[in-house]
Amino acid sequence: GAVVSQHPSWVICKSGTSVKIECRSLDFQATTMFWYRQFPKQSLMLMATSNEGSKATYEQGVEKDKFLINHASLTLSTLTVTSAHPEDSSFYICSARLPGYNEQFFGPGTRLTVL
Amino acid sequence: GDSVTQMEGPVTLSEEAFLTINCTYTATGYPSLFWYVQYPGEGLQLLLKATKADDKGSNKGFEATYRKETTSFHLEKGSVQVSDSAVYFCALSDPAGGSYIPTFGRGTSLIVHP
């Protein structure tokens, strides 16, 4: 149980286009999901906390107009990278907290490459 | 604030060698402690966890004991395999702040040679 999926697993796009990444909790409902960014050989950097039915909470230094987060249901959160540029190329990972437990489950990640 | 310090890698071992990856933490409350593993090109998988002092988490031959007196949660395995090559992240989650957002260490790369 407690499986989190992401789609797509990798995406290549042209500079200036927008890319949407989906994060789904497959067998539980998650009121809170998290989006991380990971640069090569580095740890995870929390970008934002996604709350179902309300606005996301962004970490300092993360542009909310650049990285749009929508958590429309208890099993789905989406991250849209708007007007992507090569510097946005990275590995994006989502996680979901199992309600009632102090534990998070991570998706397999999405590799974004912006040409 | 909360923090996690891991030994720097890469750690390079021969197959069947003993593994220790050190992890120490600072926290204001009583955190839960975790080890996650990340295989190349993949997301994080929970390897093991411990929720209170003296608890021992174990999974797939890996073990770690929550030591409150030394604020440590060192990861050990008696005999590593090539398939254990990955990056290992120590993390804590301190519910005292109410957010449950984990604090990660920088990760330690493990390379196991045949």
Short mmCIF file of C-alpha atoms in Angstrom, two decimals:
data_model
loop_
_atom_site.label_atom_id
_atom_site.label_comp_id
_atom_site.label_asym_id
_atom_site.label_seq_id
_atom_site.Cartn_x
_atom_site.Cartn_y
_atom_site.Cartn_z
CA GLY A 1 0.00 0.00 0.00
CA ALA A 2 0.84 3.75 0.02
CA VAL A 3 1.92 4.00 -3.58
CA VAL A 4 2.57 7.33 -5.26
CA SER A 5 2.88 7.62 -9.01
CA GLN A 6 4.13 10.40 -11.25
CA HIS A 7 3.50 11.08 -14.89
CA PRO A 8 5.36 11.48 -17.11
CA SER A 9 8.56 9.81 -15.96
CA TRP A 10 10.55 11.97 -18.35
CA VAL A 11 9.79 14.84 -20.68
CA ILE A 12 11.79 16.87 -23.18
CA CYS A 13 10.40 20.21 -24.29
CA LYS A 14 11.41 23.35 -26.12
CA SER A 15 12.26 26.53 -24.28
CA GLY A 16 9.17 28.68 -23.73
CA THR A 17 6.67 25.87 -23.51
CA SER A 18 4.80 24.75 -20.39
CA VAL A 19 4.99 21.29 -18.92
CA LYS A 20 2.55 19.62 -16.53
CA ILE A 21 3.62 16.88 -14.14
CA GLU A 22 1.04 14.79 -12.31
CA CYS A 23 1.40 13.21 -8.90
CA ARG A 24 -1.16 10.65 -7.77
CA SER A 25 -1.66 8.73 -4.56
CA LEU A 26 -2.95 5.40 -5.83
CA ASP A 27 -4.31 3.68 -2.75
CA PHE A 28 -4.85 6.40 -0.19
CA GLN A 29 -6.16 9.92 0.04
CA ALA A 30 -3.59 12.61 0.62
CA THR A 31 -4.69 16.00 1.87
CA THR A 32 -1.10 17.16 1.62
CA MET A 33 1.42 16.51 -1.11
CA PHE A 34 4.88 17.92 -1.54
CA TRP A 35 6.97 18.87 -4.56
CA TYR A 36 10.74 18.62 -4.54
CA ARG A 37 13.46 19.45 -7.00
CA GLN A 38 16.72 17.56 -7.12
CA PHE A 39 19.86 18.68 -8.90
CA PRO A 40 22.47 16.10 -9.93
CA LYS A 41 24.27 14.55 -6.97
CA GLN A 42 22.42 16.75 -4.50
CA SER A 43 19.72 16.32 -1.93
CA LEU A 44 16.07 17.12 -2.40
CA MET A 45 14.98 20.74 -2.23
CA LEU A 46 11.42 21.29 -1.08
CA MET A 47 9.64 23.60 -3.51
CA ALA A 48 6.13 23.72 -2.14
CA THR A 49 3.47 22.06 -0.07
CA SER A 50 0.30 21.28 -1.96
CA ASN A 51 -2.91 21.37 0.06
CA GLU A 52 -6.12 19.89 -1.30
CA GLY A 53 -8.69 22.57 -1.95
CA SER A 54 -6.47 25.50 -1.07
CA LYS A 55 -3.46 27.38 -2.34
CA ALA A 56 -0.05 25.81 -2.23
CA THR A 57 2.55 27.03 0.23
CA TYR A 58 5.80 27.86 -1.54
CA GLU A 59 9.26 27.79 -0.02
CA GLN A 60 11.34 30.92 -0.03
CA GLY A 61 12.92 31.60 -3.39
CA VAL A 62 10.50 29.48 -5.40
CA GLU A 63 8.52 31.47 -7.95
CA LYS A 64 4.85 30.61 -7.57
CA ASP A 65 3.99 32.06 -10.98
CA LYS A 66 6.67 29.90 -12.54
CA PHE A 67 5.75 26.68 -10.80
CA LEU A 68 1.97 26.41 -10.66
CA ILE A 69 0.59 23.82 -8.28
CA ASN A 70 -2.96 22.55 -8.26
CA HIS A 71 -4.31 20.02 -5.79
CA ALA A 72 -7.84 19.57 -7.06
CA SER A 73 -8.61 16.21 -5.48
CA LEU A 74 -7.45 14.06 -2.60
CA THR A 75 -5.45 11.85 -4.94
CA LEU A 76 -3.99 14.25 -7.48
CA SER A 77 -1.62 17.19 -7.42
CA THR A 78 -0.14 18.77 -10.51
CA LEU A 79 2.96 20.89 -11.01
CA THR A 80 3.07 23.04 -14.14
CA VAL A 81 6.39 24.56 -15.13
CA THR A 82 5.37 27.59 -17.13
CA SER A 83 7.49 29.04 -19.92
CA ALA A 84 10.20 26.53 -19.21
CA HIS A 85 13.85 27.42 -19.78
CA PRO A 86 16.97 25.26 -19.78
CA GLU A 87 17.73 26.21 -16.17
CA ASP A 88 14.45 24.53 -15.17
CA SER A 89 15.86 21.19 -16.31
CA SER A 90 15.93 18.99 -13.26
CA PHE A 91 14.52 15.93 -11.54
CA TYR A 92 11.16 16.71 -9.92
CA ILE A 93 9.86 14.42 -7.19
CA CYS A 94 6.53 14.51 -5.41
CA SER A 95 5.54 12.90 -2.15
CA ALA A 96 2.33 12.40 -0.22
CA ARG A 97 1.83 12.13 3.49
CA LEU A 98 -0.15 9.20 4.74
CA PRO A 99 -2.87 10.79 6.93
CA GLY A 100 -2.38 10.09 10.59
CA TYR A 101 1.21 9.00 10.12
CA ASN A 102 4.46 10.90 10.33
CA GLU A 103 5.69 9.41 7.09
CA GLN A 104 5.83 10.37 3.45
CA PHE A 105 5.79 8.24 0.34
CA PHE A 106 7.63 9.38 -2.73
CA GLY A 107 6.85 9.17 -6.39
CA PRO A 108 9.40 7.81 -8.85
CA GLY A 109 10.31 11.27 -10.11
CA THR A 110 10.05 13.12 -13.43
CA ARG A 111 13.13 14.05 -15.44
CA LEU A 112 12.53 17.38 -17.21
CA THR A 113 14.90 18.47 -19.95
CA VAL A 114 14.33 21.85 -21.55
CA LEU A 115 16.14 22.41 -24.84
CA GLY B 1 16.10 24.46 13.41
CA ASP B 2 16.18 20.79 12.65
CA SER B 3 19.12 19.43 10.69
CA VAL B 4 20.62 16.14 9.52
CA THR B 5 24.30 15.52 8.92
CA GLN B 6 25.52 12.54 6.92
CA MET B 7 28.99 11.37 6.16
CA GLU B 8 30.22 12.49 2.80
CA GLY B 9 30.61 9.99 0.03
CA PRO B 10 31.15 8.28 -2.10
CA VAL B 11 31.61 5.19 0.01
CA THR B 12 33.28 2.52 -2.09
CA LEU B 13 33.24 -1.09 -0.90
CA SER B 14 33.85 -4.55 -2.22
CA GLU B 15 31.00 -7.01 -2.30
CA GLU B 16 30.34 -8.69 1.08
CA ALA B 17 32.05 -5.89 3.02
CA PHE B 18 30.50 -4.31 6.12
CA LEU B 19 28.75 -1.00 5.61
CA THR B 20 28.30 1.91 7.98
CA ILE B 21 26.91 5.27 6.92
CA ASN B 22 26.89 7.76 9.76
CA CYS B 23 23.98 10.08 10.41
CA THR B 24 23.50 12.55 13.24
CA TYR B 25 20.69 14.96 13.80
CA THR B 26 19.52 17.97 15.74
CA ALA B 27 15.86 18.51 16.52
CA THR B 28 13.79 20.52 18.95
CA GLY B 29 11.17 17.85 19.55
CA TYR B 30 11.04 14.07 19.37
CA PRO B 31 11.45 13.28 15.71
CA SER B 32 10.95 10.15 13.72
CA LEU B 33 14.05 9.08 11.81
CA PHE B 34 14.24 7.57 8.35
CA TRP B 35 16.64 6.16 5.82
CA TYR B 36 15.67 6.47 2.18
CA VAL B 37 17.42 4.89 -0.80
CA GLN B 38 17.54 6.31 -4.30
CA TYR B 39 18.64 4.09 -7.16
CA PRO B 40 19.96 5.81 -10.30
CA GLY B 41 17.24 7.66 -12.18
CA GLU B 42 14.55 6.80 -9.65
CA GLY B 43 12.69 8.46 -6.81
CA LEU B 44 13.20 7.80 -3.13
CA GLN B 45 12.16 4.59 -1.45
CA LEU B 46 11.73 4.28 2.27
CA LEU B 47 14.34 1.79 3.48
CA LEU B 48 13.64 1.80 7.21
CA LYS B 49 12.45 4.00 10.01
CA ALA B 50 12.37 4.40 13.78
CA THR B 51 9.90 6.48 15.69
CA LYS B 52 11.33 6.59 19.22
CA ALA B 53 14.53 6.23 21.15
CA ASP B 54 16.17 2.78 21.10
CA ASP B 55 13.93 1.60 18.28
CA LYS B 56 15.76 -0.40 15.62
CA GLY B 57 14.57 -0.14 12.04
CA SER B 58 15.52 -2.96 9.69
CA ASN B 59 14.84 -3.97 6.12
CA LYS B 60 16.66 -5.96 3.42
CA GLY B 61 19.60 -6.61 5.74
CA PHE B 62 20.00 -2.93 6.63
CA GLU B 63 19.65 -1.78 10.22
CA ALA B 64 19.70 1.51 12.10
CA THR B 65 19.11 2.22 15.79
CA TYR B 66 17.63 5.47 17.09
CA ARG B 67 20.18 6.69 19.65
CA LYS B 68 18.83 9.68 21.52
CA GLU B 69 21.87 10.04 23.75
CA THR B 70 24.18 10.47 20.77
CA THR B 71 21.51 11.91 18.43
CA SER B 72 22.49 9.37 15.82
CA PHE B 73 20.85 6.95 13.40
CA HIS B 74 23.72 5.18 11.67
CA LEU B 75 22.90 2.82 8.81
CA GLU B 76 24.61 -0.59 8.81
CA LYS B 77 24.63 -3.73 6.71
CA GLY B 78 26.74 -6.77 7.39
CA SER B 79 27.42 -7.81 3.80
CA VAL B 80 26.74 -5.46 0.92
CA GLN B 81 25.91 -6.50 -2.62
CA VAL B 82 26.51 -4.79 -5.94
CA SER B 83 22.77 -4.19 -6.13
CA ASP B 84 23.01 -2.00 -3.00
CA SER B 85 24.84 0.66 -5.02
CA ALA B 86 22.67 3.76 -4.65
CA VAL B 87 22.41 7.05 -2.80
CA TYR B 88 21.22 6.84 0.80
CA PHE B 89 19.45 9.73 2.51
CA CYS B 90 19.01 10.09 6.25
CA ALA B 91 15.99 12.17 7.23
CA LEU B 92 13.99 13.25 10.22
CA SER B 93 10.43 14.37 10.63
CA ASP B 94 9.58 16.38 13.69
CA PRO B 95 5.85 16.71 14.24
CA ALA B 96 6.43 19.39 16.85
CA GLY B 97 6.16 21.97 14.10
CA GLY B 98 2.97 20.38 12.79
CA SER B 99 4.14 20.21 9.19
CA TYR B 100 5.53 16.66 8.95
CA ILE B 101 7.90 17.92 6.29
CA PRO B 102 11.07 15.82 6.46
CA THR B 103 14.51 17.32 6.78
CA PHE B 104 17.00 15.46 4.60
CA GLY B 105 20.70 14.97 4.84
CA ARG B 106 22.79 15.61 1.75
CA GLY B 107 22.88 11.95 0.77
CA THR B 108 25.72 9.44 0.71
CA SER B 109 26.57 7.62 -2.48
CA LEU B 110 27.45 3.94 -2.05
CA ILE B 111 29.38 2.12 -4.76
CA VAL B 112 29.83 -1.63 -4.37
CA HIS B 113 32.34 -3.39 -6.62
CA PRO B 114 32.15 -7.11 -7.45
#
